[in-house]
């Protein structure tokens, strides 16, 4: 039999054919009149997705480049920042901030839990000279969501402290209101909810953050957000634009606008809910003890079965690329994403492949039990939807 591939990883994610085709067009010059309206429309589309009036800058890099830019553009060496660290990506904030010479305080959150908001408040009261608070909205390594709305409400009261959110896996999977929630800097990445290949990072910057940028003394060159802002005002990027990816972004935005933000959030909520319920139906445990992310589901490997073996069997035997566990979770969990260009049948494929895999590995599973549960949830959801739209 052929091995057909299904991509159910938390990045990169599948890409709609319309978007793929748009990126196959001959390249155009990034300073030519042809390109300027393309960047203008991408810029406006990003503001729509971010629910913001702030600038949303487009960087040619992976998501981590956006994280580096966030550390590198708003602070001076030795300044105090607070990192909420509940997994591999929280750790990344820590490492980037330390490598740029910031004085880093850490709230260490047990993996699988959402941060206790009171600890953020306490830490800021104890150290009012904290200049930035860093968090993930969705911590992809544990499948957990942190309540960024609640954190925004706290940080907002500190005049010279900015709130920086890595929403790389959360954007489009969760309703995140940049302006309403006082998020000063928020990072996205093209290969997650945006239905694009890897290669673009997005970063929104509030006026409060621009004021910090004015004062910041840190060496920077490639990720110079002030220069990017000036370029974007003229519908350009500071360096060569990632022309094809930005054309693809416009096509993806068109598809998203057709669906509507509310429906996109609702779709992700339904897909993740169905996945969680199906997995529980199979007798497995979910890894998150805190708020689960809508982007992906982290699942504990059952007693006596290595999570890496589940992940590899899914991929090599059934063509389903999910994700294993990282670092100390390696072998203990595996992760199935439902992010971006994903629908009910992607979830069903993932659950079927999981049932088959578990049976092959000797775990007692009644085939079809998880799938039936997910199907029921989709059925109920669709019954309640308005199909006249
Ligand atoms: C994917 C991801 C990143 C960025 O990873 P890159 O490989 O640099 O694109 C950062 N944070 C989170 C939460 C992610 O899911």
CSV table of N, CA, C and O in Angstrom, one decimal, residues 215-258:
chain,number,residue,atom,x,y,z
A,215,UNK,N,14.1,54.2,24.5
A,215,UNK,CA,15.1,54.3,25.6
A,215,UNK,C,16.1,53.1,25.5
A,215,UNK,O,17.1,53.1,26.3
A,216,UNK,N,15.8,52.1,24.7
A,216,UNK,CA,16.5,50.8,24.8
A,216,UNK,C,17.9,51.0,24.2
A,216,UNK,O,18.1,51.5,23.1
A,217,UNK,N,18.9,50.5,25.0
A,217,UNK,CA,20.3,50.5,24.5
A,217,UNK,C,20.7,49.1,24.4
A,217,UNK,O,21.3,48.5,25.3
A,218,UNK,N,20.5,48.5,23.3
A,218,UNK,CA,21.0,47.1,23.1
A,218,UNK,C,21.5,47.1,21.6
A,218,UNK,O,20.8,47.6,20.7
A,219,UNK,N,22.6,46.4,21.4
A,219,UNK,CA,23.1,46.3,20.0
A,219,UNK,C,22.1,45.5,19.2
A,219,UNK,O,21.6,44.5,19.7
A,220,UNK,N,21.7,46.0,18.0
A,220,UNK,CA,20.9,45.2,17.1
A,220,UNK,C,21.1,45.6,15.7
A,220,UNK,O,21.6,46.7,15.4
A,221,UNK,N,20.9,44.7,14.8
A,221,UNK,CA,21.0,45.1,13.4
A,221,UNK,C,19.9,44.5,12.5
A,221,UNK,O,19.1,45.2,12.0
A,222,UNK,N,19.8,43.2,12.4
A,222,UNK,CA,18.8,42.6,11.5
A,222,UNK,C,17.4,42.9,12.0
A,222,UNK,O,16.6,43.3,11.2
A,223,UNK,N,17.2,42.6,13.2
A,223,UNK,CA,15.8,42.8,13.8
A,223,UNK,C,15.8,44.2,14.4
A,223,UNK,O,15.8,44.3,15.6
A,224,UNK,N,15.7,45.2,13.6
A,224,UNK,CA,15.6,46.5,14.1
A,224,UNK,C,14.1,47.0,13.8
A,224,UNK,O,13.8,47.4,12.7
A,225,UNK,N,13.3,46.9,14.9
A,225,UNK,CA,11.9,47.1,14.7
A,225,UNK,C,11.5,48.5,14.3
A,225,UNK,O,10.5,48.8,13.6
A,226,UNK,N,12.3,49.5,14.8
A,226,UNK,CA,12.0,50.9,14.4
A,226,UNK,C,12.2,51.1,12.9
A,226,UNK,O,11.4,51.7,12.3
A,227,UNK,N,13.2,50.5,12.4
A,227,UNK,CA,13.5,50.6,10.9
A,227,UNK,C,12.4,49.8,10.2
A,227,UNK,O,11.9,50.3,9.1
A,228,UNK,N,11.9,48.7,10.7
A,228,UNK,CA,10.8,47.9,10.1
A,228,UNK,C,9.5,48.8,10.1
A,228,UNK,O,8.8,48.7,9.2
A,229,UNK,N,9.3,49.5,11.2
A,229,UNK,CA,8.1,50.3,11.3
A,229,UNK,C,8.2,51.4,10.2
A,229,UNK,O,7.2,51.7,9.5
A,230,UNK,N,9.3,52.1,10.1
A,230,UNK,CA,9.5,53.1,9.1
A,230,UNK,C,9.3,52.6,7.7
A,230,UNK,O,8.6,53.2,6.8
A,231,UNK,N,9.8,51.4,7.4
A,231,UNK,CA,9.6,50.7,6.1
A,231,UNK,C,8.2,50.4,5.9
A,231,UNK,O,7.6,50.6,4.8
A,232,UNK,N,7.5,49.8,6.9
A,232,UNK,CA,6.1,49.4,6.7
A,232,UNK,C,5.2,50.5,6.4
A,232,UNK,O,4.2,50.4,5.7
A,233,UNK,N,5.5,51.7,7.0
A,233,UNK,CA,4.7,52.9,6.7
A,233,UNK,C,4.7,53.2,5.2
A,233,UNK,O,3.8,53.8,4.6
A,234,UNK,N,5.8,52.7,4.5
A,234,UNK,CA,5.8,52.9,3.0
A,234,UNK,C,5.5,51.6,2.3
A,234,UNK,O,5.9,51.4,1.1
A,235,UNK,N,4.9,50.7,3.0
A,235,UNK,CA,4.5,49.3,2.5
A,235,UNK,C,5.8,48.6,2.0
A,235,UNK,O,5.7,48.0,0.9
A,236,UNK,N,6.8,48.6,2.8
A,236,UNK,CA,8.0,47.9,2.4
A,236,UNK,C,8.5,47.2,3.7
A,236,UNK,O,8.0,47.5,4.8
A,237,UNK,N,9.5,46.3,3.5
A,237,UNK,CA,10.2,45.8,4.7
A,237,UNK,C,11.6,46.4,4.6
A,237,UNK,O,12.1,46.8,3.5
A,238,UNK,N,12.3,46.4,5.7
A,238,UNK,CA,13.7,47.0,5.8
A,238,UNK,C,14.6,46.3,4.8
A,238,UNK,O,15.4,46.9,4.1
A,239,UNK,N,14.6,45.0,4.8
A,239,UNK,CA,15.4,44.2,3.9
A,239,UNK,C,14.5,43.6,2.8
A,239,UNK,O,13.3,43.8,2.8
A,240,UNK,N,15.1,42.7,2.0
A,240,UNK,CA,14.3,42.1,0.9
A,240,UNK,C,13.0,41.4,1.6
A,240,UNK,O,13.2,40.6,2.5
A,241,UNK,N,11.9,41.7,1.0
A,241,UNK,CA,10.7,41.0,1.6
A,241,UNK,C,10.6,39.5,1.1
A,241,UNK,O,11.1,39.2,0.0
A,242,UNK,N,10.1,38.7,2.0
A,242,UNK,CA,9.9,37.3,1.6
A,242,UNK,C,8.6,37.3,0.7
A,242,UNK,O,7.5,36.9,1.0
A,243,UNK,N,8.9,37.7,-0.6
A,243,UNK,CA,7.8,38.0,-1.5
A,243,UNK,C,6.8,36.9,-1.6
A,243,UNK,O,5.6,37.1,-1.4
A,244,UNK,N,7.2,35.7,-1.9
A,244,UNK,CA,6.3,34.6,-2.1
A,244,UNK,C,5.5,34.3,-0.9
A,244,UNK,O,4.3,34.0,-0.9
A,245,UNK,N,6.1,34.3,0.3
A,245,UNK,CA,5.4,34.0,1.5
A,245,UNK,C,4.4,35.1,1.8
A,245,UNK,O,3.3,34.8,2.3
A,246,UNK,N,4.7,36.3,1.5
A,246,UNK,CA,3.7,37.4,1.8
A,246,UNK,C,2.5,37.3,0.8
A,246,UNK,O,1.4,37.6,1.2
A,247,UNK,N,2.8,36.9,-0.4
A,247,UNK,CA,1.7,36.7,-1.4
A,247,UNK,C,0.8,35.5,-0.9
A,247,UNK,O,-0.4,35.6,-0.9
A,248,UNK,N,1.5,34.5,-0.3
A,248,UNK,CA,0.7,33.4,0.3
A,248,UNK,C,-0.1,33.8,1.5
A,248,UNK,O,-1.2,33.4,1.7
A,249,UNK,N,0.5,34.7,2.2
A,249,UNK,CA,-0.2,35.3,3.4
A,249,UNK,C,-1.5,36.0,3.0
A,249,UNK,O,-2.5,35.8,3.7
A,250,UNK,N,-1.4,36.7,2.0
A,250,UNK,CA,-2.6,37.4,1.5
A,250,UNK,C,-3.7,36.4,1.1
A,250,UNK,O,-4.9,36.7,1.4
A,251,UNK,N,-3.3,35.4,0.4
A,251,UNK,CA,-4.2,34.4,0.0
A,251,UNK,C,-4.8,33.7,1.2
A,251,UNK,O,-6.0,33.5,1.3
A,252,UNK,N,-4.0,33.4,2.2
A,252,UNK,CA,-4.5,32.8,3.4
A,252,UNK,C,-5.5,33.7,4.2
A,252,UNK,O,-6.5,33.3,4.7
A,253,UNK,N,-5.1,35.0,4.2
A,253,UNK,CA,-6.0,36.0,4.9
A,253,UNK,C,-7.3,36.0,4.2
A,253,UNK,O,-8.4,36.1,4.8
A,254,UNK,N,-7.3,35.9,2.8
A,254,UNK,CA,-8.6,35.9,2.1
A,254,UNK,C,-9.5,34.8,2.6
A,254,UNK,O,-10.7,34.9,2.8
A,255,UNK,N,-8.9,33.6,2.7
A,255,UNK,CA,-9.6,32.4,3.1
A,255,UNK,C,-10.1,32.6,4.6
A,255,UNK,O,-11.3,32.3,4.9
A,256,UNK,N,-9.3,33.2,5.4
A,256,UNK,CA,-9.7,33.4,6.8
A,256,UNK,C,-10.8,34.4,6.9
A,256,UNK,O,-11.7,34.3,7.7
A,257,UNK,N,-10.8,35.5,6.0
A,257,UNK,CA,-11.8,36.5,6.1
A,257,UNK,C,-13.1,35.9,5.6
A,257,UNK,O,-14.2,36.3,6.1
A,258,UNK,N,-13.1,35.0,4.7
A,258,UNK,CA,-14.3,34.3,4.2
A,258,UNK,C,-14.9,33.5,5.4
A,258,UNK,O,-16.1,33.5,5.6
